[in-house]
């Protein structure tokens, strides 16, 4: 694990050029327009986030607590989103089922971010609850019997994901830089810092739905450059 972003695999391998992204997406862009492709990516980012929230509820219900226990911090969900985008920055959507990869990214991110083990039953349950939020997707998946297929192929998909990422699993997110900026602004007696940082935090979260994590350094995303 690299403690310095400038010496990390994130900086050395996973800050890409826009032209390279478009070239790698060439096969997909023969089918979709760039706008349609980005809408697909936004959908799957929402899918990953929703599934993470469902996992929180799964755990809280299993231990009979009256409130949700956050098994997946936003950082872990953000890592899952970055893994997903990194994979498809090098591979076509036709190469592996995006729903299977979304589940795999969540499972891998929970391990990397030390969120604890996610049992297959919890993953499948959260996956099922997530698909119910999109009835069209739920009926399509039920028709194709993909839930059982995902359970069987999960380990294989994780191997493919780790191989494609070249074992570069440490992701530097803008949240740490944002926290540092917040402290610096407070030391300078700037007004409304907390509200400003809350808004910036939301922008960083929304940035996960774009190519920003593939194109820009995390501190640049934090300041909105």
Backbone as numpy.savetxt, mean C-alpha at the origin, in Angstrom:
# Nx Ny Nz CAx CAy CAz Cx Cy Cz
18.93 -3.71 6.89 18.09 -2.51 6.89 18.96 -1.26 6.89
18.71 -0.36 5.99 19.48 0.87 5.91 18.82 1.95 6.74
19.59 2.55 7.67 19.04 3.61 8.49 19.08 4.95 7.81
19.79 5.04 6.71 19.96 6.28 5.96 19.26 6.14 4.62
18.30 7.01 4.36 17.55 6.92 3.10 18.47 6.96 1.89
19.50 7.79 1.95 20.37 7.99 0.79 21.23 6.76 0.50
21.32 5.84 1.44 22.07 4.61 1.23 21.14 3.39 1.11
19.87 3.64 1.09 18.89 2.55 1.11 18.57 2.07 -0.30
17.99 0.88 -0.37 17.53 0.35 -1.66 16.36 1.17 -2.19
15.61 1.80 -1.29 14.52 2.68 -1.72 15.06 3.77 -2.63
16.13 4.43 -2.19 16.72 5.51 -2.99 17.45 4.97 -4.22
18.20 3.89 -4.04 19.06 3.41 -5.11 18.30 2.65 -6.20
17.18 2.00 -5.84 16.50 1.15 -6.81 15.07 1.58 -7.14
14.42 2.31 -6.23 12.98 2.49 -6.38 12.53 3.94 -6.48
13.43 4.83 -6.87 13.02 6.16 -7.31 13.12 6.15 -8.83
11.99 6.10 -9.49 11.94 5.85 -10.92 11.67 7.13 -11.71
11.87 7.04 -13.00 11.56 8.14 -13.91 10.18 7.91 -14.51
9.47 9.00 -14.76 8.12 8.91 -15.32 8.14 8.17 -16.66
9.14 8.47 -17.48 9.24 7.81 -18.78 9.44 6.31 -18.65
10.22 5.90 -17.65 10.43 4.46 -17.43 9.14 3.78 -17.00
8.36 4.47 -16.16 7.08 3.92 -15.73 6.15 3.68 -16.92
6.05 4.68 -17.77 5.16 4.57 -18.93 5.63 3.46 -19.87
6.94 3.33 -20.02 7.46 2.28 -20.90 7.15 0.89 -20.33
7.33 0.72 -19.02 7.05 -0.58 -18.40 5.57 -0.92 -18.45
4.73 0.10 -18.48 3.28 -0.12 -18.54 2.77 -0.24 -19.97
3.68 -0.36 -20.90 3.31 -0.35 -22.31 2.22 -1.35 -22.67
2.35 -2.59 -22.18 1.36 -3.62 -22.51 -0.02 -3.25 -21.96
-0.05 -2.74 -20.73 -1.33 -2.37 -20.13 -1.94 -1.15 -20.81
-1.08 -0.22 -21.23 -1.59 0.99 -21.87 -2.05 0.76 -23.30
-1.84 -0.45 -23.81 -2.45 -0.82 -25.08 -3.93 -1.15 -24.89
-4.29 -1.46 -23.65 -5.67 -1.82 -23.32 -6.39 -0.66 -22.65
-5.69 0.00 -21.71 -6.28 1.11 -20.97 -5.60 2.41 -21.36
-6.32 3.50 -21.19 -5.67 4.81 -21.28 -4.92 5.05 -19.97
-4.04 6.05 -19.96 -3.31 6.37 -18.74 -4.28 6.73 -17.61
-5.35 7.46 -17.95 -6.34 7.83 -16.93 -7.04 6.60 -16.37
-7.41 5.68 -17.24 -8.08 4.45 -16.78 -7.15 3.61 -15.92
-5.89 3.56 -16.31 -4.91 2.79 -15.53 -4.78 3.38 -14.12
-4.69 4.70 -14.04 -4.56 5.35 -12.74 -5.81 5.13 -11.89
-6.97 5.10 -12.52 -8.20 4.83 -11.78 -8.20 3.41 -11.21
-7.66 2.47 -11.98 -7.53 1.10 -11.48 -6.60 1.06 -10.26
-5.49 1.78 -10.35 -4.56 1.81 -9.22 -5.20 2.45 -7.99
-5.96 3.51 -8.20 -6.66 4.16 -7.08 -7.63 3.19 -6.44
-8.35 2.43 -7.27 -9.28 1.44 -6.72 -8.56 0.44 -5.82
-7.43 -0.07 -6.28 -6.74 -1.09 -5.49 -6.07 -0.49 -4.26
-5.67 0.78 -4.31 -5.18 1.42 -3.10 -6.31 1.53 -2.07
-7.50 1.89 -2.55 -8.67 1.94 -1.65 -9.00 0.55 -1.12
-8.86 -0.45 -1.97 -9.14 -1.83 -1.57 -8.19 -2.26 -0.45
-6.91 -1.95 -0.60 -5.92 -2.31 0.42 -6.21 -1.60 1.73
-6.52 -0.31 1.65 -6.81 0.44 2.87 -8.07 -0.10 3.56
-9.10 -0.38 2.78 -10.35 -0.91 3.35 -10.12 -2.27 3.99
-9.33 -3.10 3.35 -9.05 -4.42 3.92 -8.26 -4.29 5.21
-7.33 -3.33 5.26 -6.60 -3.09 6.50 -7.53 -2.69 7.63
-8.53 -1.87 7.32 -9.50 -1.46 8.33 -10.37 -2.64 8.76
-10.71 -3.52 7.81 -11.48 -4.71 8.16 -10.68 -5.64 9.06
-9.37 -5.71 8.84 -8.52 -6.54 9.70 -8.51 -6.02 11.12
-8.54 -4.71 11.28 -8.61 -4.12 12.62 -9.87 -4.61 13.33
-10.99 -4.60 12.62 -12.25 -5.02 13.23 -12.25 -6.52 13.53
-11.60 -7.30 12.65 -11.52 -8.74 12.88 -10.83 -9.02 14.21
-9.73 -8.34 14.46 -8.97 -8.59 15.68 -9.74 -8.12 16.91
-10.35 -6.94 16.81 -11.08 -6.41 17.96 -12.26 -7.31 18.32
-12.91 -7.89 17.32 -14.04 -8.78 17.60 -13.56 -10.10 18.20
-12.41 -10.58 17.74 -11.92 -11.87 18.23 -11.49 -11.81 19.68
-11.12 -10.63 20.17 -10.70 -10.51 21.57 -11.78 -9.83 22.42
-12.99 -9.67 21.80 -14.15 -9.15 22.53 -13.90 -7.80 23.19
-13.24 -6.92 22.48 -13.04 -5.58 23.00 -14.11 -4.67 22.42
-14.40 -3.61 23.14 -15.43 -2.70 22.69 -14.96 -1.69 21.67
-13.66 -1.70 21.36 -13.14 -0.76 20.38 -12.15 -1.49 19.48
-11.86 -0.90 18.36 -10.93 -1.52 17.42 -9.50 -1.42 17.94
-8.75 -2.47 17.74 -7.33 -2.43 18.03 -6.58 -2.37 16.71
-5.77 -1.33 16.48 -5.15 -1.15 15.16 -4.04 -2.17 14.91
-4.40 -3.30 14.29 -3.38 -4.29 13.96 -2.48 -3.77 12.83
-3.03 -2.96 11.96 -2.24 -2.39 10.88 -2.20 -0.88 11.02
-1.05 -0.34 11.37 -0.90 1.10 11.39 -0.96 1.61 9.96
-1.18 2.92 9.84 -1.22 3.52 8.51 0.09 3.28 7.78
1.19 3.21 8.51 2.49 2.99 7.88 2.53 1.62 7.20
1.94 0.61 7.84 1.92 -0.72 7.24 1.03 -0.74 6.00
-0.12 -0.07 6.08 -1.00 0.01 4.92 -0.31 0.75 3.78
0.41 1.82 4.13 1.15 2.58 3.11 2.23 1.71 2.47
2.90 0.89 3.28 3.92 -0.01 2.73 3.29 -1.01 1.77
2.12 -1.53 2.13 1.42 -2.46 1.25 1.08 -1.80 -0.09
0.65 -0.54 -0.02 0.33 0.20 -1.25 1.58 0.38 -2.12
2.71 0.68 -1.47 3.95 0.88 -2.22 4.41 -0.44 -2.85
4.31 -1.53 -2.10 4.67 -2.84 -2.67 3.84 -3.12 -3.93
2.55 -2.85 -3.82 1.63 -3.11 -4.94 2.05 -2.30 -6.16
2.33 -1.01 -5.95 2.70 -0.16 -7.07 4.08 -0.53 -7.63
5.00 -0.89 -6.76 6.32 -1.29 -7.24 6.22 -2.54 -8.13
5.41 -3.49 -7.69 5.27 -4.72 -8.48 4.76 -4.41 -9.88
3.70 -3.61 -9.95 3.11 -3.32 -11.26 3.86 -2.23 -12.02
4.88 -1.66 -11.40 5.74 -0.76 -12.17 6.68 -1.56 -13.06
6.82 -2.86 -12.76 7.71 -3.73 -13.54 6.96 -4.83 -14.28
5.73 -5.08 -13.86 4.97 -6.18 -14.45 3.60 -5.70 -14.90
3.01 -6.48 -15.79 1.68 -6.14 -16.31 0.60 -6.62 -15.35
-0.55 -5.97 -15.42 -1.70 -6.40 -14.63 -2.14 -7.81 -15.01
-1.76 -8.25 -16.20 -2.14 -9.59 -16.65 -1.28 -10.68 -16.01
-0.17 -10.31 -15.41 0.78 -11.31 -14.92 0.33 -12.00 -13.65
-0.39 -11.28 -12.80 -0.87 -11.85 -11.55 -2.15 -11.13 -11.15
-3.08 -11.85 -10.59 -4.37 -11.29 -10.18 -4.15 -10.15 -9.18
-4.57 -8.93 -9.49 -4.35 -7.80 -8.57 -5.00 -7.99 -7.20
-6.12 -8.70 -7.14 -6.75 -8.94 -5.85 -5.87 -9.86 -5.00
-5.31 -10.88 -5.62 -4.40 -11.76 -4.90 -3.17 -10.98 -4.44
-2.65 -10.12 -5.30 -1.46 -9.36 -4.93 -1.77 -8.37 -3.81
-2.96 -7.78 -3.82 -3.33 -6.84 -2.76 -3.31 -7.52 -1.39
-3.89 -8.72 -1.32 -3.88 -9.48 -0.06 -2.44 -9.82 0.33
-1.65 -10.22 -0.64 -0.26 -10.59 -0.39 0.54 -9.40 0.13
0.31 -8.23 -0.45 1.02 -7.02 -0.02 0.70 -6.68 1.43
-0.57 -6.81 1.80 -0.97 -6.54 3.19 -0.29 -7.51 4.14
-0.30 -8.77 3.78 0.31 -9.79 4.63 1.81 -9.56 4.78
2.48 -9.24 3.68 3.93 -9.00 3.73 4.25 -7.74 4.52
3.47 -6.68 4.31 3.72 -5.42 5.03 3.53 -5.60 6.53
2.57 -6.42 6.94 2.36 -6.65 8.37 3.57 -7.33 9.00
4.25 -8.17 8.23 5.45 -8.83 8.74 6.62 -7.85 8.80
6.81 -7.09 7.73 7.94 -6.17 7.66 7.82 -5.08 8.72
6.61 -4.57 8.92 6.39 -3.50 9.89 6.17 -4.04 11.31
6.36 -5.36 11.47 6.28 -6.01 12.78 4.92 -5.77 13.46
3.87 -5.96 12.65 2.52 -5.81 13.16 1.96 -7.12 13.69
2.73 -8.18 13.57 2.26 -9.47 14.05 1.78 -10.36 12.91
1.58 -11.62 13.24 1.18 -12.62 12.24 -0.31 -12.48 11.93
-0.63 -12.50 10.64 -2.02 -12.50 10.20 -2.37 -13.91 9.73
-3.28 -14.55 10.43 -3.64 -15.92 10.08 -4.40 -15.93 8.75
-4.31 -17.04 8.01 -5.06 -17.14 6.75 -6.55 -16.91 6.93
-7.11 -17.40 8.05 -8.55 -17.23 8.28 -8.91 -15.75 8.41
-8.08 -14.99 9.13 -8.35 -13.55 9.29 -8.22 -12.83 7.95
-7.22 -13.22 7.17 -7.04 -12.59 5.86 -8.23 -12.86 4.94
-8.67 -14.11 4.91 -9.79 -14.47 4.05 -11.07 -13.79 4.51
-11.28 -13.73 5.83 -12.47 -13.07 6.37 -12.47 -11.59 6.02
-11.32 -10.93 6.22 -11.23 -9.50 5.91 -11.39 -9.27 4.41
-10.82 -10.16 3.62 -10.95 -10.07 2.16 -12.42 -10.16 1.74
-13.13 -11.11 2.33 -14.55 -11.29 2.00 -15.36 -10.06 2.38
-15.10 -9.53 3.57 -15.84 -8.35 4.03 -15.52 -7.14 3.16
-14.29 -7.06 2.70 -13.90 -5.92 1.86 -14.60 -5.97 0.51
-14.65 -7.15 -0.10 -15.28 -7.25 -1.42 -16.77 -6.93 -1.36
-17.39 -7.11 -0.19 -18.82 -6.81 -0.06 -19.11 -5.32 -0.19
-18.09 -4.51 -0.04 -18.28 -3.06 -0.19 -18.41 -2.68 -1.67
-18.03 -3.59 -2.55 -18.18 -3.38 -4.00 -18.96 -4.58 -4.55
-20.29 -4.51 -4.59 -21.12 -5.67 -4.98 -20.74 -6.28 -6.32
-20.37 -5.45 -7.28 -20.01 -5.99 -8.60 -18.77 -6.86 -8.49
-17.79 -6.38 -7.72 -16.56 -7.14 -7.53 -16.84 -8.43 -6.76
-17.71 -8.33 -5.75 -18.04 -9.50 -4.93 -18.65 -10.60 -5.79
-19.59 -10.23 -6.66 -20.25 -11.24 -7.49 -19.27 -11.84 -8.50
-18.37 -11.02 -9.02 -17.38 -11.52 -9.98 -16.44 -12.52 -9.32
-15.97 -12.18 -8.13 -15.04 -13.06 -7.42 -15.73 -14.35 -7.01
-16.98 -14.24 -6.54 -17.72 -15.43 -6.14 -17.93 -16.36 -7.34
-18.18 -15.76 -8.49 -18.40 -16.55 -9.71 -17.14 -17.32 -10.10
-16.00 -16.69 -9.90 -14.73 -17.32 -10.30 -14.09 -18.14 -9.19
-14.75 -18.19 -8.02 -14.24 -18.96 -6.88 -12.82 -18.54 -6.53
-12.57 -17.24 -6.53 -11.20 -16.77 -6.34 -10.75 -16.80 -4.89
-11.68 -16.82 -3.96 -11.27 -16.77 -2.55 -10.46 -18.01 -2.20
-10.96 -19.19 -2.56 -10.21 -20.40 -2.27 -8.89 -20.43 -3.03
-8.91 -19.94 -4.25 -7.69 -19.88 -5.05 -6.65 -19.00 -4.39
-7.08 -17.88 -3.82 -6.16 -16.97 -3.15 -5.52 -17.64 -1.94
-6.32 -18.41 -1.22 -5.80 -19.07 -0.03 -4.70 -20.07 -0.42
-4.90 -20.74 -1.55 -3.95 -21.75 -1.99 -2.67 -21.10 -2.53
-2.82 -20.00 -3.27 -1.70 -19.42 -3.99 -1.00 -18.30 -3.23
-1.40 -18.04 -1.99 -0.84 -16.92 -1.25 0.66 -17.00 -1.08
1.18 -18.17 -0.72 2.62 -18.32 -0.51 3.39 -18.13 -1.81
2.85 -18.66 -2.89 3.49 -18.51 -4.19 3.52 -17.04 -4.61
2.42 -16.33 -4.36 2.36 -14.92 -4.72 3.35 -14.11 -3.89
3.48 -14.44 -2.61 4.44 -13.72 -1.77 5.86 -13.93 -2.26
6.17 -15.14 -2.68 7.50 -15.41 -3.24 7.75 -14.55 -4.48
6.76 -14.48 -5.36 6.89 -13.67 -6.58 7.06 -12.20 -6.25
6.31 -11.74 -5.24 6.38 -10.34 -4.84 7.76 -9.99 -4.28
8.25 -10.82 -3.37 9.56 -10.56 -2.77 10.66 -10.61 -3.83
10.53 -11.55 -4.75 11.52 -11.66 -5.83 11.50 -10.42 -6.71
10.30 -9.94 -7.07 10.20 -8.76 -7.91 10.74 -7.52 -7.20
10.51 -7.44 -5.90 11.01 -6.30 -5.12 12.51 -6.42 -4.84
13.09 -7.55 -5.23 14.51 -7.80 -4.99 14.83 -7.70 -3.50
13.88 -8.17 -2.69 14.01 -8.16 -1.22 14.19 -6.75 -0.66
13.81 -5.74 -1.42 13.88 -4.34 -0.94 12.56 -4.01 -0.26
12.45 -4.39 1.00 11.16 -4.32 1.69 11.04 -3.13 2.63
12.14 -2.42 2.89 12.08 -1.26 3.77 11.66 -0.04 2.95
10.53 0.53 3.33 9.99 1.69 2.61 10.08 2.91 3.51
10.64 3.98 2.98 10.70 5.25 3.71 9.47 6.07 3.32
8.65 6.37 4.31 7.42 7.11 4.07 7.60 8.58 4.44
6.73 9.44 3.93 6.86 10.88 4.23 6.46 11.25 5.64
5.86 10.32 6.39 5.34 10.67 7.72 6.45 11.07 8.69
7.60 10.40 8.61 8.70 10.76 9.50 9.21 12.16 9.20
9.37 12.46 7.92 9.82 13.81 7.53 8.80 14.86 7.95
7.52 14.51 7.81 6.46 15.44 8.20 6.53 15.73 9.70
6.81 14.72 10.49 6.94 14.90 11.94 8.12 15.82 12.26
9.21 15.66 11.54 10.38 16.51 11.76 10.08 17.95 11.36
9.38 18.13 10.24 9.00 19.48 9.81 8.10 20.14 10.86
7.21 19.34 11.42 6.29 19.87 12.45 7.08 20.39 13.65
8.05 19.62 14.11 8.86 20.05 15.25 9.66 21.31 14.92
10.20 21.36 13.70 10.98 22.54 13.29 10.10 23.79 13.24
8.88 23.64 12.71 7.99 24.79 12.62 7.54 25.26 14.00
7.33 24.31 14.92 6.94 24.69 16.27 8.07 25.43 16.98
9.30 25.01 16.72 10.45 25.68 17.34 10.61 27.10 16.81
10.04 27.36 15.63 10.09 28.71 15.04 8.84 29.52 15.38
8.00 28.98 16.26 6.78 29.66 16.73 5.81 29.98 15.59
5.75 29.11 14.61 4.79 29.29 13.52 3.40 28.89 14.02
2.40 29.69 13.68 1.05 29.45 14.17 0.34 28.36 13.37
-0.64 27.73 14.03 -1.52 26.72 13.41 -0.73 25.55 12.82
0.36 25.20 13.48 1.20 24.11 12.97 0.46 22.78 12.99
-0.27 22.51 14.08 -0.95 21.22 14.20 -1.99 21.03 13.10
-2.77 22.06 12.84 -3.78 21.97 11.79 -3.13 21.80 10.42
-2.04 22.53 10.21 -1.31 22.42 8.95 -0.79 21.00 8.75
-0.25 20.42 9.81 0.31 19.07 9.71 -0.78 18.02 9.53
-1.93 18.24 10.14 -3.05 17.31 9.93 -3.47 17.30 8.46
-3.54 18.49 7.88 -3.89 18.58 6.46 -2.81 17.93 5.59
-1.54 18.18 5.97 -0.44 17.59 5.21 -0.44 16.07 5.32
-0.82 15.56 6.50 -0.90 14.11 6.72 -1.93 13.49 5.78
-3.07 14.18 5.64 -4.11 13.68 4.73 -3.62 13.69 3.28
-2.87 14.73 2.93 -2.32 14.80 1.57 -1.34 13.65 1.34
-0.53 13.34 2.34 0.40 12.21 2.22 -0.35 10.90 2.05
-1.44 10.74 2.80 -2.26 9.54 2.64 -2.83 9.44 1.23
-3.33 10.57 0.73 -3.88 10.59 -0.62 -2.79 10.33 -1.66
-1.56 10.74 -1.32 -0.45 10.52 -2.24 -0.18 9.06 -2.51
-0.59 8.19 -1.57 -0.43 6.75 -1.78 -1.26 6.26 -2.95
-2.24 7.04 -3.36 -3.11 6.65 -4.47 -2.55 7.12 -5.82
-1.38 7.69 -5.79 -0.74 8.17 -7.02 0.62 7.50 -7.18
1.35 7.90 -8.22 2.70 7.38 -8.44 3.76 8.10 -7.63
3.35 8.98 -6.72 4.30 9.82 -6.00 5.39 9.01 -5.31
5.01 7.89 -4.67 5.99 7.10 -3.92 7.03 6.45 -4.83
6.72 6.35 -6.12 7.67 5.78 -7.08 8.55 6.84 -7.72
8.12 8.10 -7.65 8.80 9.16 -8.40 9.58 10.13 -7.53
9.18 10.30 -6.27 9.75 11.36 -5.45 10.29 10.83 -4.13
11.25 11.56 -3.59 11.79 11.24 -2.27 10.71 11.52 -1.21
10.72 10.78 -0.11 9.67 10.96 0.90 9.61 12.36 1.48
10.77 13.02 1.66 10.74 14.37 2.23 10.13 15.36 1.24
10.27 15.09 -0.07 9.65 15.95 -1.07 8.13 15.80 -1.05
7.67 14.57 -0.83 6.22 14.35 -0.71 5.69 15.04 0.53
6.47 15.00 1.62 6.02 15.60 2.88 5.82 17.10 2.76
6.67 17.76 1.99 6.52 19.22 1.84 5.65 19.57 0.64
5.19 18.54 -0.09 4.28 18.77 -1.20 4.93 19.39 -2.41
6.21 19.09 -2.60 6.92 19.68 -3.73 6.57 18.96 -5.02
